[in-house]
Tab-separated table of C-alpha atoms and ligand atoms in Angstrom:
chain	number	residue	atom	x	y	z
A	108	MET	CA	14.817	-149.163	210.643
A	109	ARG	CA	15.294	-147.927	214.182
A	110	LEU	CA	11.953	-149.002	215.690
A	111	GLN	CA	11.326	-152.355	214.003
A	112	GLY	CA	9.266	-154.606	216.291
A	113	LYS	CA	8.476	-151.757	218.697
A	114	VAL	CA	4.998	-150.616	219.712
A	115	ALA	CA	4.331	-146.874	220.039
A	116	VAL	CA	1.262	-145.216	221.575
A	117	VAL	CA	0.560	-141.687	220.293
A	118	THR	CA	-2.107	-139.568	221.976
A	119	GLY	CA	-3.586	-136.675	220.021
A	120	ALA	CA	-2.726	-138.601	216.845
A	121	ARG	CA	-5.638	-137.319	214.738
A	122	GLN	CA	-3.925	-134.163	213.505
A	123	GLY	CA	-0.998	-131.802	213.891
A	124	ILE	CA	2.182	-132.838	215.658
A	125	GLY	CA	0.723	-136.149	216.899
A	126	GLN	CA	-0.236	-137.203	213.390
A	127	ALA	CA	3.172	-136.242	211.995
A	128	ALA	CA	5.010	-138.027	214.799
A	129	ALA	CA	2.899	-141.171	214.329
A	130	LEU	CA	3.874	-141.247	210.645
A	131	ALA	CA	7.542	-140.718	211.542
A	132	LEU	CA	7.479	-143.530	214.136
A	133	ALA	CA	5.770	-145.876	211.652
A	134	GLY	CA	8.343	-144.888	209.039
A	135	GLU	CA	11.000	-146.320	211.361
A	136	GLY	CA	9.146	-149.627	211.671
A	137	ALA	CA	6.974	-149.200	214.784
A	138	ASP	CA	3.453	-150.568	215.095
A	139	LEU	CA	1.117	-147.812	216.273
A	140	VAL	CA	-1.681	-147.209	218.725
A	141	LEU	CA	-3.417	-143.982	217.668
A	142	ALA	CA	-5.627	-142.255	220.223
A	143	SER	CA	-7.683	-139.078	220.412
A	144	ARG	CA	-11.269	-138.046	221.129
A	145	ASN	CA	-12.398	-138.019	217.500
A	146	ILE	CA	-9.985	-140.244	215.580
A	147	GLY	CA	-11.519	-142.918	213.356
A	148	THR	CA	-10.312	-145.871	211.325
A	149	GLY	CA	-11.142	-143.953	208.125
A	150	ASP	CA	-8.698	-141.134	208.907
A	151	ALA	CA	-5.813	-140.583	206.495
A	152	VAL	CA	-3.185	-141.126	209.179
A	153	VAL	CA	-4.532	-144.639	209.842
A	154	ARG	CA	-4.565	-145.557	206.149
A	155	ASP	CA	-1.089	-144.117	205.561
A	156	ILE	CA	0.406	-146.141	208.400
A	157	GLN	CA	-1.366	-149.323	207.288
A	158	GLN	CA	-0.006	-148.753	203.779
A	159	MET	CA	3.497	-148.772	205.250
A	160	GLY	CA	2.753	-152.343	206.394
A	161	ARG	CA	2.521	-151.509	210.090
A	162	ARG	CA	-0.186	-152.733	212.423
A	163	VAL	CA	-2.465	-150.006	213.804
A	164	LEU	CA	-4.891	-149.932	216.720
A	165	VAL	CA	-7.227	-146.906	216.786
A	166	ARG	CA	-8.917	-145.800	219.984
A	167	ARG	CA	-11.263	-142.897	220.662
A	168	MET	CA	-10.594	-141.693	224.172
A	169	ASP	CA	-10.052	-138.661	226.373
A	170	VAL	CA	-6.641	-138.517	228.062
A	171	GLY	CA	-8.183	-136.618	230.974
A	172	ARG	CA	-10.362	-139.588	231.934
A	173	ARG	CA	-8.397	-142.133	233.891
A	174	GLN	CA	-10.581	-145.120	233.065
A	175	GLU	CA	-10.319	-144.411	229.332
A	176	VAL	CA	-6.534	-144.166	229.635
A	177	GLN	CA	-6.371	-147.468	231.498
A	178	GLN	CA	-8.550	-149.076	228.826
A	179	LEU	CA	-6.269	-147.708	226.091
A	180	PHE	CA	-3.224	-149.381	227.608
A	181	ALA	CA	-5.130	-152.590	228.401
A	182	ASP	CA	-6.170	-152.759	224.728
A	183	THR	CA	-2.596	-152.024	223.639
A	184	LEU	CA	-1.214	-154.877	225.736
A	185	GLU	CA	-3.958	-157.242	224.628
A	186	THR	CA	-3.313	-156.465	220.942
A	187	PHE	CA	0.464	-156.136	220.859
A	188	GLY	CA	1.660	-157.669	224.146
A	189	ARG	CA	3.969	-154.753	224.902
A	190	VAL	CA	4.403	-150.977	224.792
A	191	ASP	CA	7.803	-149.489	223.999
A	192	VAL	CA	7.095	-145.834	223.294
A	193	LEU	CA	4.527	-143.310	224.530
A	194	PHE	CA	4.296	-139.980	222.711
A	195	ASN	CA	2.234	-138.207	225.368
A	196	ASN	CA	1.098	-135.460	223.032
A	197	ALA	CA	-2.639	-134.709	223.380
A	198	GLY	CA	-3.244	-131.117	224.361
A	199	VAL	CA	-5.646	-128.191	224.169
A	200	SER	CA	-5.374	-124.446	224.665
A	201	LEU	CA	-8.145	-122.118	225.830
A	202	PRO	CA	-6.549	-118.681	225.863
A	203	ALA	CA	-7.803	-115.774	227.963
A	204	MET	CA	-6.143	-112.962	229.818
A	205	LEU	CA	-5.552	-113.688	233.498
A	206	TRP	CA	-8.316	-111.420	234.748
A	207	LYS	CA	-10.879	-112.859	232.325
A	208	MET	CA	-10.066	-116.556	232.678
A	209	THR	CA	-12.958	-118.674	233.885
A	210	GLU	CA	-12.659	-121.601	236.250
A	211	GLU	CA	-13.852	-123.851	233.385
A	212	GLN	CA	-11.028	-122.649	231.106
A	213	TRP	CA	-8.492	-123.215	233.866
A	214	ASP	CA	-9.817	-126.673	234.785
A	215	GLU	CA	-10.105	-128.021	231.236
A	216	VAL	CA	-6.576	-127.064	230.210
A	217	ILE	CA	-5.096	-128.502	233.406
A	218	ARG	CA	-7.253	-131.630	233.057
A	219	VAL	CA	-6.144	-132.442	229.511
A	220	ASN	CA	-2.563	-131.170	229.379
A	221	LEU	CA	-1.327	-131.922	232.885
A	222	THR	CA	-3.604	-134.568	234.414
A	223	GLY	CA	-3.949	-136.343	231.050
A	224	THR	CA	-0.166	-136.426	230.676
A	225	PHE	CA	0.114	-137.909	234.182
A	226	PHE	CA	-2.581	-140.557	233.558
A	227	CYS	CA	-0.891	-141.730	230.338
A	228	LEU	CA	2.592	-141.602	231.852
A	229	GLN	CA	1.467	-143.713	234.799
A	230	ALA	CA	-0.397	-146.238	232.647
A	231	ALA	CA	2.546	-146.644	230.238
A	232	ALA	CA	5.137	-146.827	233.003
A	233	LYS	CA	3.712	-149.996	234.549
A	234	PRO	CA	4.263	-152.365	231.576
A	235	MET	CA	7.522	-150.594	230.700
A	236	MET	CA	8.832	-151.195	234.238
A	237	GLU	CA	8.051	-154.898	233.852
A	238	GLN	CA	9.722	-154.984	230.439
A	239	LYS	CA	12.708	-153.080	231.860
A	240	SER	CA	12.644	-150.804	228.832
A	241	GLY	CA	10.658	-147.963	227.381
A	242	SER	CA	10.718	-144.356	226.251
A	243	ILE	CA	8.117	-141.749	227.193
A	244	ILE	CA	8.104	-138.416	225.390
A	245	ASN	CA	6.015	-135.669	226.966
A	246	VAL	CA	5.172	-132.321	225.397
A	247	THR	CA	5.846	-128.985	227.034
A	248	SER	CA	5.958	-125.574	225.375
A	249	SER	CA	7.822	-122.294	225.299
A	250	ALA	CA	4.860	-121.000	227.326
A	251	GLY	CA	5.592	-123.538	230.064
A	252	LEU	CA	9.314	-122.821	230.019
A	253	LEU	CA	9.332	-119.026	229.694
A	254	GLY	CA	5.768	-117.845	230.376
A	255	THR	CA	3.573	-116.042	227.877
A	256	ILE	CA	0.640	-113.621	227.696
A	257	GLY	CA	-2.989	-114.766	227.719
A	258	GLN	CA	-2.603	-118.397	228.760
A	259	VAL	CA	-1.856	-118.843	232.471
A	260	ASN	CA	-3.780	-122.133	232.389
A	261	TYR	CA	-1.675	-123.542	229.533
A	262	THR	CA	1.542	-122.148	231.022
A	263	ALA	CA	0.830	-123.807	234.362
A	264	ALA	CA	-0.029	-127.117	232.699
A	265	LYS	CA	3.036	-127.178	230.437
A	266	GLY	CA	5.322	-125.974	233.232
A	267	GLY	CA	3.939	-128.865	235.258
A	268	VAL	CA	4.692	-131.303	232.448
A	269	HIS	CA	8.277	-130.037	232.318
A	270	ALA	CA	8.666	-130.556	236.066
A	271	LEU	CA	6.948	-133.941	236.307
A	272	THR	CA	9.105	-135.243	233.465
A	273	LYS	CA	12.205	-134.772	235.599
A	274	SER	CA	10.749	-136.562	238.636
A	275	ALA	CA	9.394	-139.392	236.488
A	276	ALA	CA	12.787	-139.722	234.776
A	277	LYS	CA	14.469	-140.069	238.168
A	278	GLU	CA	11.923	-142.621	239.419
A	279	LEU	CA	11.917	-144.748	236.275
A	280	ALA	CA	15.618	-144.732	235.374
A	281	ARG	CA	16.271	-147.808	237.531
A	282	TYR	CA	13.845	-149.720	235.287
A	283	ASN	CA	15.591	-148.528	232.110
A	284	VAL	CA	12.550	-146.413	231.270
A	285	ARG	CA	13.454	-142.962	229.944
A	286	VAL	CA	11.248	-139.874	230.159
A	287	ASN	CA	11.978	-136.758	228.123
A	288	THR	CA	10.076	-133.739	226.851
A	289	ILE	CA	9.932	-131.858	223.594
A	290	ALA	CA	8.985	-128.191	223.317
A	291	PRO	CA	7.788	-127.730	219.736
A	292	MET	CA	6.747	-124.769	217.629
A	293	ALA	CA	4.804	-125.676	214.493
A	294	GLU	CA	1.891	-124.412	212.476
A	295	THR	CA	-1.120	-126.554	213.422
A	296	GLU	CA	-4.779	-126.025	214.308
A	297	MET	CA	-3.655	-124.990	217.782
A	298	THR	CA	-1.317	-122.281	216.514
A	299	ARG	CA	-3.295	-121.306	213.400
A	300	THR	CA	-4.199	-117.852	214.716
A	301	ILE	CA	-0.712	-116.885	215.885
A	302	ALA	CA	0.807	-118.300	212.686
A	303	THR	CA	-1.559	-116.514	210.288
A	304	ASP	CA	-3.062	-113.434	211.944
A	305	PRO	CA	-0.639	-110.552	211.244
A	306	ARG	CA	-1.334	-109.120	214.716
A	307	PHE	CA	0.354	-112.137	216.310
A	308	ARG	CA	2.413	-113.653	213.499
A	309	ASP	CA	5.049	-110.933	213.238
A	310	LYS	CA	5.562	-110.780	217.015
A	311	TYR	CA	6.103	-114.553	217.142
A	312	LEU	CA	8.422	-114.601	214.161
A	313	GLU	CA	10.582	-111.963	215.829
A	314	ARG	CA	11.072	-114.422	218.687
A	315	ILE	CA	12.035	-117.356	216.434
A	316	PRO	CA	15.673	-117.017	215.315
A	317	LEU	CA	15.127	-119.340	212.337
A	318	GLY	CA	12.372	-116.935	211.269
A	319	ARG	CA	9.523	-119.315	210.472
A	320	PHE	CA	7.044	-121.765	212.009
A	321	ALA	CA	7.884	-125.436	211.447
A	322	ARG	CA	5.686	-127.823	209.534
A	323	PRO	CA	4.463	-130.589	211.913
A	324	GLU	CA	6.592	-133.095	209.953
A	325	GLU	CA	9.699	-131.281	211.188
A	326	ILE	CA	8.882	-132.252	214.794
A	327	GLY	CA	8.640	-136.007	214.065
A	328	PRO	CA	12.403	-136.689	213.811
A	329	ALA	CA	12.988	-135.411	217.372
A	330	VAL	CA	10.263	-137.768	218.620
A	331	VAL	CA	11.864	-140.671	216.734
A	332	PHE	CA	15.271	-139.781	218.177
A	333	LEU	CA	13.930	-139.817	221.752
A	334	ALA	CA	11.988	-143.030	221.074
A	335	ALA	CA	14.885	-144.964	219.570
A	336	GLY	CA	18.131	-146.404	220.877
A	337	ASP	CA	20.072	-143.384	219.570
A	338	SER	CA	19.011	-141.578	222.762
A	339	ALA	CA	19.581	-144.526	225.133
A	340	TYR	CA	21.680	-142.371	227.494
A	341	ILE	CA	19.321	-139.372	227.544
A	342	THR	CA	16.615	-138.978	230.194
A	343	GLY	CA	14.925	-136.118	232.038
A	344	GLN	CA	15.778	-133.666	229.247
A	345	THR	CA	13.820	-131.122	227.241
A	346	ILE	CA	14.566	-130.766	223.541
A	347	CYS	CA	13.268	-127.532	222.055
A	348	VAL	CA	12.274	-128.081	218.426
A	349	ASP	CA	11.288	-124.472	217.957
A	350	GLY	CA	13.657	-122.703	215.597
A	351	GLY	CA	15.713	-121.432	218.533
A	352	MET	CA	12.873	-119.654	220.324
A	353	VAL	CA	13.858	-121.138	223.692
A	354	MET	CA	17.545	-121.603	224.394
A	355	LEU	CA	17.914	-123.426	227.719
B	435	LIG	N1	1.811	-126.371	217.657
B	435	LIG	C1	2.723	-125.813	218.452
B	435	LIG	O1	3.473	-124.919	218.033
B	435	LIG	C2	2.886	-126.269	219.860
B	435	LIG	C3	3.773	-125.565	220.677
B	435	LIG	C4	3.999	-126.014	221.958
B	435	LIG	C5	3.349	-127.143	222.418
B	435	LIG	N2	2.457	-127.797	221.609
B	435	LIG	C6	1.824	-129.001	222.134
B	435	LIG	O2	1.963	-130.034	221.181
B	435	LIG	C7	0.864	-130.952	221.305
B	435	LIG	C8	0.188	-131.128	219.957
B	435	LIG	O3	-0.311	-129.870	219.561
B	435	LIG	P1	-0.769	-129.537	218.057
B	435	LIG	O4	-0.212	-128.212	217.755
B	435	LIG	O5	-0.506	-130.690	217.171
B	435	LIG	O6	-2.339	-129.335	218.340
B	435	LIG	P2	-3.636	-129.747	217.514
B	435	LIG	O7	-3.375	-129.662	216.062
B	435	LIG	O8	-4.731	-128.945	218.114
B	435	LIG	O9	-3.828	-131.286	217.899
B	435	LIG	C9	-4.181	-131.668	219.198
B	435	LIG	C10	-4.476	-133.161	219.198
B	435	LIG	O10	-4.836	-133.562	220.530
B	435	LIG	C11	-6.073	-134.293	220.479
B	435	LIG	N3	-6.775	-134.054	221.747
B	435	LIG	C12	-7.189	-132.874	222.260
B	435	LIG	N4	-7.763	-133.062	223.450
B	435	LIG	C13	-7.719	-134.393	223.711
B	435	LIG	C14	-8.147	-135.201	224.796
B	435	LIG	N5	-8.773	-134.681	225.858
B	435	LIG	N6	-7.912	-136.535	224.724
B	435	LIG	C15	-7.311	-137.077	223.656
B	435	LIG	N7	-6.880	-136.372	222.590
B	435	LIG	C16	-7.093	-135.029	222.625
B	435	LIG	C17	-6.784	-133.771	219.232
B	435	LIG	O11	-7.634	-134.721	218.609
B	435	LIG	P3	-9.200	-134.878	218.952
B	435	LIG	O12	-9.819	-133.541	218.687
B	435	LIG	O13	-9.628	-135.979	218.048
B	435	LIG	O14	-9.248	-135.268	220.395
B	435	LIG	C18	-5.596	-133.552	218.284
B	435	LIG	O15	-5.275	-134.748	217.605
B	435	LIG	C19	-0.045	-130.359	222.391
B	435	LIG	O16	0.266	-130.936	223.632
B	435	LIG	C20	0.339	-128.892	222.395
B	435	LIG	O17	0.030	-128.273	223.603
B	435	LIG	C21	2.207	-127.377	220.344
């Protein structure tokens, strides 16, 4: 197992890509810290990981609140004594056309997706720098890389994540801490409308060369790859796990 003895923090672990990635990381031997606003110890993802024999810490928190992020990492270090992997995954989308977007929609998406990513990155980096090892995996999007219609808030946030990943990778490389990004495309709560509503579905499928949306479980292996030693010489990169939608 590629992550035996490692400790991985997954934000947005309650459902979707975060849940699938947490299961994939646990499947490779990692102990898990599962965080989101509404996650609970009774959730299936917690039970499934415990049944694999891994240790699990569950924390309800909001990645856009700095004190809650700091508490999450303090609890992680108190429980496990280290943090090896951060899957910096929590995100929200509040779509609206540019001319209709409210300040609240703009602020909330930037707060969670961009500021939340920064808070978690910063909090994870400190113990990783002391350990002289660690892997941080951020989440961007085709919207952040190429632009899209109806989501300037999300595009700005995910474009920011793509950019900050490269600066963080440069700053942290000297401590043997790697920072990469994935750009996924999978059918989840977030993409339910575009994946099911015929008005959007067909347009999206035309843009995906492999011709289908992924299941969230198909994103997990890329997260494991970036978390594990297999990718020891890779930092500052974006891996698109999106059926070929974005070709960098
Ligand atoms: N699905 C796609 O095709 C796609 C494409 C590109 C990028 N992404 C990105 O991939 C990531 C996961 O998306 P998904 O599709 O799995 O979405 P999802 O099914 O909506 O899951 C989002 C997760 O984030 C958590 N979350 C939301 N706001 C939070 C906050 N403020 N603090 C902590 N946790 C929070 C949610 O749990 P709670 O409600 O319990 O907080 C949930 O577990 C996001 O960053 C998204 O932008 C997804």
